[in-house]
Amino acid sequence: MDKLLIRGGRNLHGEVLISGAKNAALPEMCAALLTRDPVHLVNVPRLHDVATMRRLLDNMGVKTETHGERGGISFTAPDDLNPEAPYELVKTMRASVLALGPLLARFGRAKVSLPGGCAIGSRPVDQHIKGLQAMGAEITVEHGYMHASLPLGASRLKGARITTDMVTVTGTENFLMAAALAEGETVLENAAMEPEISDLAEMLIKMGAKIEGHGTSRIVIQGVERLHGCTHQVVADRIEAGTFLCAVAVAGGEAFLRHGRVDHLGAVIDKLKDAGVQVQAEGEGEGAGIRVRSTGQLKAQSFRTTEYPGFPTDMQAQFMALNLVAEGTSMVTETIFENRFMHVNEMLRLGAQITTDGRVATVVGGKPLSGAMVMATDLRASASLVIAGLVAKGETLVDRIYHLDRGYDRMEEKLRGLGADIERVSQ
Ligand code: UD1
């Protein structure tokens, strides 16, 4: 099994290219199910979740083809595909539930496995089911599968007003895709506002969908009978960019994150600035990105994770790594997932001082970190351990990095390009 070996103590300098966003690419791959025409995505990141989603689509009968250097993949979903997402694939990636909305909307039926447990919390899909039922779908859960179909005689889903109990990112995406082909108007209240939602909506609009209000909490969709193919560039990954911002802040140095978007990282950048890190937008067009410069002693920052545009839960662990080496005590409150502090015990092995009480972690910063063997427990937790390893004295060996590979596009190569002493070892 692969591990990452990091020898701490090097500053980071240079330029890194931020990849396309995992959380935009996954729904956008599923959006290809909405049409029989080819859909071309560019800037698709090279990571395991994308490979899993591709396998899931292949398995249904979607024809996929890789194009060129720039992460280009085309998808063609024929009329006679098998609208099923089996447990073997869904269990490794919750985002497989994103197939449900488009399959129902185009084929009138779908059989999608329930995702089951997840390390960071129970993560049910009840809201997805409730919303699609409001659009007329009949959904039963049997033998671990959601069996969804249209009522007898109906040929399309029906527009509806959907107000979810909480803000859900993939839920909003499922409804957007389903509503694009539904009959009549759908109004999504309490919609997620993440940039990945807007990117998906822009792609659907290129395919002929009628959508307004994306990027706000109220999205209105006028269903159309048919969607067509398109070419779409996946938006840059704000979480990957945020991870590199924290890495440079912690390790020291200066870097340019090409394609990184400051406008998608407001809450994180505000906290970085308060911590004493210099962060600014630089360049234009293809050359645009984020310049980050560390300026010496960091000041610890308390924060709460909330839905976008608040502080992202997907950046909580990486920013906690920053707080470990910063001056002062900080309180980190996780409000989105109930069990997202699994990195804490691993950080303790590096010499950190952290206590947790339910959803609040109290971090006493400034304790010297020393390298140790640690275990990645989920995707973002893995990234936080790598960041801590960059500054820990001696060697840190991060085990179970398949979690990291699920969601980061060659992270260790990119860090090495910035001067980090990091290598992948198989043991
Ligand atoms: C997405 C992101 C993930 C990120 C999360 C929160 C993708 C592929 N994944 O996950 O990286 O950490 O948003 O920003 O985009 N919930 C329910 N019932 C539901 C749906 C959600 O109870 O039917 C709860 C969840 O358990 C969680 C909260 O709502 O506590 C938010 O979850 P949600 O926004 O749906 O997360 P995902 O879309 O799965």
PDB file of N, CA, C and O and ligand atoms in Angstrom, residues 22-23 26 94-95 123-128 166-171 173 194 313-314 336-337 340, ligand 1:
ATOM      1  N   LYS A  22     -12.780  18.512  -8.336  1.00  0.00           N
ATOM      2  CA  LYS A  22     -13.414  17.195  -8.190  1.00  0.00           C
ATOM      3  C   LYS A  22     -14.932  17.347  -8.056  1.00  0.00           C
ATOM      4  O   LYS A  22     -15.694  16.655  -8.730  1.00  0.00           O
ATOM      5  N   ASN A  23     -15.344  18.256  -7.184  1.00  0.00           N
ATOM      6  CA  ASN A  23     -16.773  18.347  -6.867  1.00  0.00           C
ATOM      7  C   ASN A  23     -17.594  19.024  -7.960  1.00  0.00           C
ATOM      8  O   ASN A  23     -18.821  19.101  -7.853  1.00  0.00           O
ATOM      9  N   LEU A  26     -17.491  15.685 -10.984  1.00  0.00           N
ATOM     10  CA  LEU A  26     -18.345  14.509 -10.746  1.00  0.00           C
ATOM     11  C   LEU A  26     -19.797  14.744 -11.186  1.00  0.00           C
ATOM     12  O   LEU A  26     -20.338  13.953 -11.954  1.00  0.00           O
ATOM     13  N   ARG A  94     -19.631   8.269  -2.473  1.00  0.00           N
ATOM     14  CA  ARG A  94     -21.010   8.725  -2.256  1.00  0.00           C
ATOM     15  C   ARG A  94     -21.577   9.515  -3.424  1.00  0.00           C
ATOM     16  O   ARG A  94     -22.772   9.501  -3.679  1.00  0.00           O
ATOM     17  N   ALA A  95     -20.679  10.234  -4.126  1.00  0.00           N
ATOM     18  CA  ALA A  95     -21.143  11.116  -5.199  1.00  0.00           C
ATOM     19  C   ALA A  95     -21.848  10.343  -6.312  1.00  0.00           C
ATOM     20  O   ALA A  95     -22.472  10.948  -7.190  1.00  0.00           O
ATOM     21  N   ARG A 123     -24.323  10.803   6.808  1.00  0.00           N
ATOM     22  CA  ARG A 123     -24.570  11.291   5.443  1.00  0.00           C
ATOM     23  C   ARG A 123     -25.706  10.582   4.699  1.00  0.00           C
ATOM     24  O   ARG A 123     -25.493   9.925   3.686  1.00  0.00           O
ATOM     25  N   PRO A 124     -26.931  10.738   5.189  1.00  0.00           N
ATOM     26  CA  PRO A 124     -28.068  10.113   4.496  1.00  0.00           C
ATOM     27  C   PRO A 124     -28.386  10.811   3.166  1.00  0.00           C
ATOM     28  O   PRO A 124     -27.847  11.882   2.879  1.00  0.00           O
ATOM     29  N   VAL A 125     -29.265  10.194   2.362  1.00  0.00           N
ATOM     30  CA  VAL A 125     -29.686  10.810   1.092  1.00  0.00           C
ATOM     31  C   VAL A 125     -31.204  11.043   1.082  1.00  0.00           C
ATOM     32  O   VAL A 125     -31.824  11.127   0.030  1.00  0.00           O
ATOM     33  N   ASP A 126     -31.782  11.169   2.292  1.00  0.00           N
ATOM     34  CA  ASP A 126     -33.234  11.339   2.401  1.00  0.00           C
ATOM     35  C   ASP A 126     -33.733  12.568   1.639  1.00  0.00           C
ATOM     36  O   ASP A 126     -34.820  12.554   1.061  1.00  0.00           O
ATOM     37  N   GLN A 127     -32.937  13.630   1.617  1.00  0.00           N
ATOM     38  CA  GLN A 127     -33.382  14.865   0.940  1.00  0.00           C
ATOM     39  C   GLN A 127     -33.434  14.673  -0.571  1.00  0.00           C
ATOM     40  O   GLN A 127     -34.316  15.215  -1.246  1.00  0.00           O
ATOM     41  N   HIS A 128     -32.491  13.893  -1.096  1.00  0.00           N
ATOM     42  CA  HIS A 128     -32.498  13.605  -2.542  1.00  0.00           C
ATOM     43  C   HIS A 128     -33.815  12.895  -2.889  1.00  0.00           C
ATOM     44  O   HIS A 128     -34.492  13.236  -3.858  1.00  0.00           O
ATOM     45  N   MET A 166     -32.087  20.931   4.958  1.00  0.00           N
ATOM     46  CA  MET A 166     -30.798  21.580   5.174  1.00  0.00           C
ATOM     47  C   MET A 166     -30.204  21.863   3.798  1.00  0.00           C
ATOM     48  O   MET A 166     -30.730  21.381   2.790  1.00  0.00           O
ATOM     49  N   VAL A 167     -29.157  22.652   3.767  1.00  0.00           N
ATOM     50  CA  VAL A 167     -28.526  22.940   2.475  1.00  0.00           C
ATOM     51  C   VAL A 167     -27.709  21.716   2.072  1.00  0.00           C
ATOM     52  O   VAL A 167     -26.857  21.264   2.831  1.00  0.00           O
ATOM     53  N   THR A 168     -27.999  21.146   0.914  1.00  0.00           N
ATOM     54  CA  THR A 168     -27.239  19.995   0.466  1.00  0.00           C
ATOM     55  C   THR A 168     -26.670  20.234  -0.933  1.00  0.00           C
ATOM     56  O   THR A 168     -27.410  20.617  -1.851  1.00  0.00           O
ATOM     57  N   VAL A 169     -25.382  19.995  -1.059  1.00  0.00           N
ATOM     58  CA  VAL A 169     -24.691  20.301  -2.314  1.00  0.00           C
ATOM     59  C   VAL A 169     -25.097  19.309  -3.402  1.00  0.00           C
ATOM     60  O   VAL A 169     -25.637  19.686  -4.447  1.00  0.00           O
ATOM     61  N   THR A 170     -24.856  18.017  -3.161  1.00  0.00           N
ATOM     62  CA  THR A 170     -25.207  17.042  -4.210  1.00  0.00           C
ATOM     63  C   THR A 170     -26.724  16.956  -4.390  1.00  0.00           C
ATOM     64  O   THR A 170     -27.200  16.675  -5.486  1.00  0.00           O
ATOM     65  N   GLY A 171     -27.490  17.221  -3.325  1.00  0.00           N
ATOM     66  CA  GLY A 171     -28.951  17.244  -3.446  1.00  0.00           C
ATOM     67  C   GLY A 171     -29.357  18.322  -4.448  1.00  0.00           C
ATOM     68  O   GLY A 171     -30.110  18.072  -5.397  1.00  0.00           O
ATOM     69  N   GLU A 173     -27.629  19.583  -6.759  1.00  0.00           N
ATOM     70  CA  GLU A 173     -27.164  19.189  -8.108  1.00  0.00           C
ATOM     71  C   GLU A 173     -28.098  18.149  -8.741  1.00  0.00           C
ATOM     72  O   GLU A 173     -28.424  18.238  -9.927  1.00  0.00           O
ATOM     73  N   GLU A 194     -22.601  26.860  -3.654  1.00  0.00           N
ATOM     74  CA  GLU A 194     -21.194  26.588  -3.946  1.00  0.00           C
ATOM     75  C   GLU A 194     -20.855  26.892  -5.414  1.00  0.00           C
ATOM     76  O   GLU A 194     -21.696  26.692  -6.298  1.00  0.00           O
ATOM     77  N   THR A 313     -16.271  23.152   5.112  1.00  0.00           N
ATOM     78  CA  THR A 313     -15.892  21.988   5.920  1.00  0.00           C
ATOM     79  C   THR A 313     -14.718  21.243   5.271  1.00  0.00           C
ATOM     80  O   THR A 313     -13.894  20.654   5.973  1.00  0.00           O
ATOM     81  N   ASP A 314     -14.628  21.314   3.949  1.00  0.00           N
ATOM     82  CA  ASP A 314     -13.537  20.626   3.248  1.00  0.00           C
ATOM     83  C   ASP A 314     -12.179  21.305   3.453  1.00  0.00           C
ATOM     84  O   ASP A 314     -11.171  20.809   2.956  1.00  0.00           O
ATOM     85  N   ILE A 336     -21.051  21.031   9.833  1.00  0.00           N
ATOM     86  CA  ILE A 336     -21.667  20.319   8.697  1.00  0.00           C
ATOM     87  C   ILE A 336     -21.721  18.802   8.934  1.00  0.00           C
ATOM     88  O   ILE A 336     -22.745  18.160   8.719  1.00  0.00           O
ATOM     89  N   PHE A 337     -20.614  18.217   9.349  1.00  0.00           N
ATOM     90  CA  PHE A 337     -20.569  16.760   9.552  1.00  0.00           C
ATOM     91  C   PHE A 337     -20.287  16.461  11.022  1.00  0.00           C
ATOM     92  O   PHE A 337     -19.531  17.180  11.685  1.00  0.00           O
ATOM     93  N   ARG A 340     -16.073  14.802  12.003  1.00  0.00           N
ATOM     94  CA  ARG A 340     -15.018  15.185  11.073  1.00  0.00           C
ATOM     95  C   ARG A 340     -13.759  15.680  11.795  1.00  0.00           C
ATOM     96  O   ARG A 340     -13.059  16.565  11.305  1.00  0.00           O
TER      97      ARG A 340
HETATM   98  C1  UD1 B   1     -20.621  17.769  -0.823  1.00  0.00           C
HETATM   99  C2  UD1 B   1     -19.187  17.620  -1.268  1.00  0.00           C
HETATM  100  C3  UD1 B   1     -18.277  17.390  -0.048  1.00  0.00           C
HETATM  101  C4  UD1 B   1     -18.496  18.475   1.000  1.00  0.00           C
HETATM  102  C5  UD1 B   1     -19.979  18.646   1.325  1.00  0.00           C
HETATM  103  C6  UD1 B   1     -20.256  19.832   2.231  1.00  0.00           C
HETATM  104  C7  UD1 B   1     -19.399  16.662  -3.473  1.00  0.00           C
HETATM  105  C8  UD1 B   1     -19.217  15.467  -4.350  1.00  0.00           C
HETATM  106  N1  UD1 B   1     -19.108  16.501  -2.173  1.00  0.00           N
HETATM  107  O1  UD1 B   1     -21.019  16.539  -0.231  1.00  0.00           O
HETATM  108  O2  UD1 B   1     -16.929  17.409  -0.503  1.00  0.00           O
HETATM  109  O3  UD1 B   1     -17.805  18.141   2.191  1.00  0.00           O
HETATM  110  O4  UD1 B   1     -20.744  18.851   0.109  1.00  0.00           O
HETATM  111  O5  UD1 B   1     -19.776  21.001   1.673  1.00  0.00           O
HETATM  112  O6  UD1 B   1     -19.748  17.728  -3.931  1.00  0.00           O
HETATM  113  N2  UD1 B   1     -27.681  15.559   4.455  1.00  0.00           N
HETATM  114  C9  UD1 B   1     -28.786  14.838   4.899  1.00  0.00           C
HETATM  115  N3  UD1 B   1     -29.615  14.289   3.963  1.00  0.00           N
HETATM  116  C10 UD1 B   1     -29.399  14.405   2.617  1.00  0.00           C
HETATM  117  C11 UD1 B   1     -28.291  15.142   2.175  1.00  0.00           C
HETATM  118  C12 UD1 B   1     -27.458  15.721   3.126  1.00  0.00           C
HETATM  119  O7  UD1 B   1     -28.992  14.696   6.100  1.00  0.00           O
HETATM  120  O8  UD1 B   1     -30.191  13.858   1.835  1.00  0.00           O
HETATM  121  C13 UD1 B   1     -26.761  16.184   5.442  1.00  0.00           C
HETATM  122  C14 UD1 B   1     -25.376  15.550   5.431  1.00  0.00           C
HETATM  123  O9  UD1 B   1     -25.320  14.398   6.229  1.00  0.00           O
HETATM  124  C15 UD1 B   1     -24.514  16.686   5.940  1.00  0.00           C
HETATM  125  C16 UD1 B   1     -25.212  17.939   5.367  1.00  0.00           C
HETATM  126  O10 UD1 B   1     -26.535  17.537   5.055  1.00  0.00           O
HETATM  127  O11 UD1 B   1     -24.535  16.726   7.348  1.00  0.00           O
HETATM  128  C17 UD1 B   1     -24.568  18.517   4.130  1.00  0.00           C
HETATM  129  O12 UD1 B   1     -24.318  17.475   3.218  1.00  0.00           O
HETATM  130  P1  UD1 B   1     -24.241  17.694   1.633  1.00  0.00           P
HETATM  131  O13 UD1 B   1     -24.120  19.138   1.296  1.00  0.00           O
HETATM  132  O14 UD1 B   1     -25.351  16.938   0.998  1.00  0.00           O
HETATM  133  O15 UD1 B   1     -22.867  16.971   1.284  1.00  0.00           O
HETATM  134  P2  UD1 B   1     -22.561  16.202  -0.015  1.00  0.00           P
HETATM  135  O16 UD1 B   1     -23.344  16.824  -1.125  1.00  0.00           O
HETATM  136  O17 UD1 B   1     -22.644  14.738   0.191  1.00  0.00           O
END
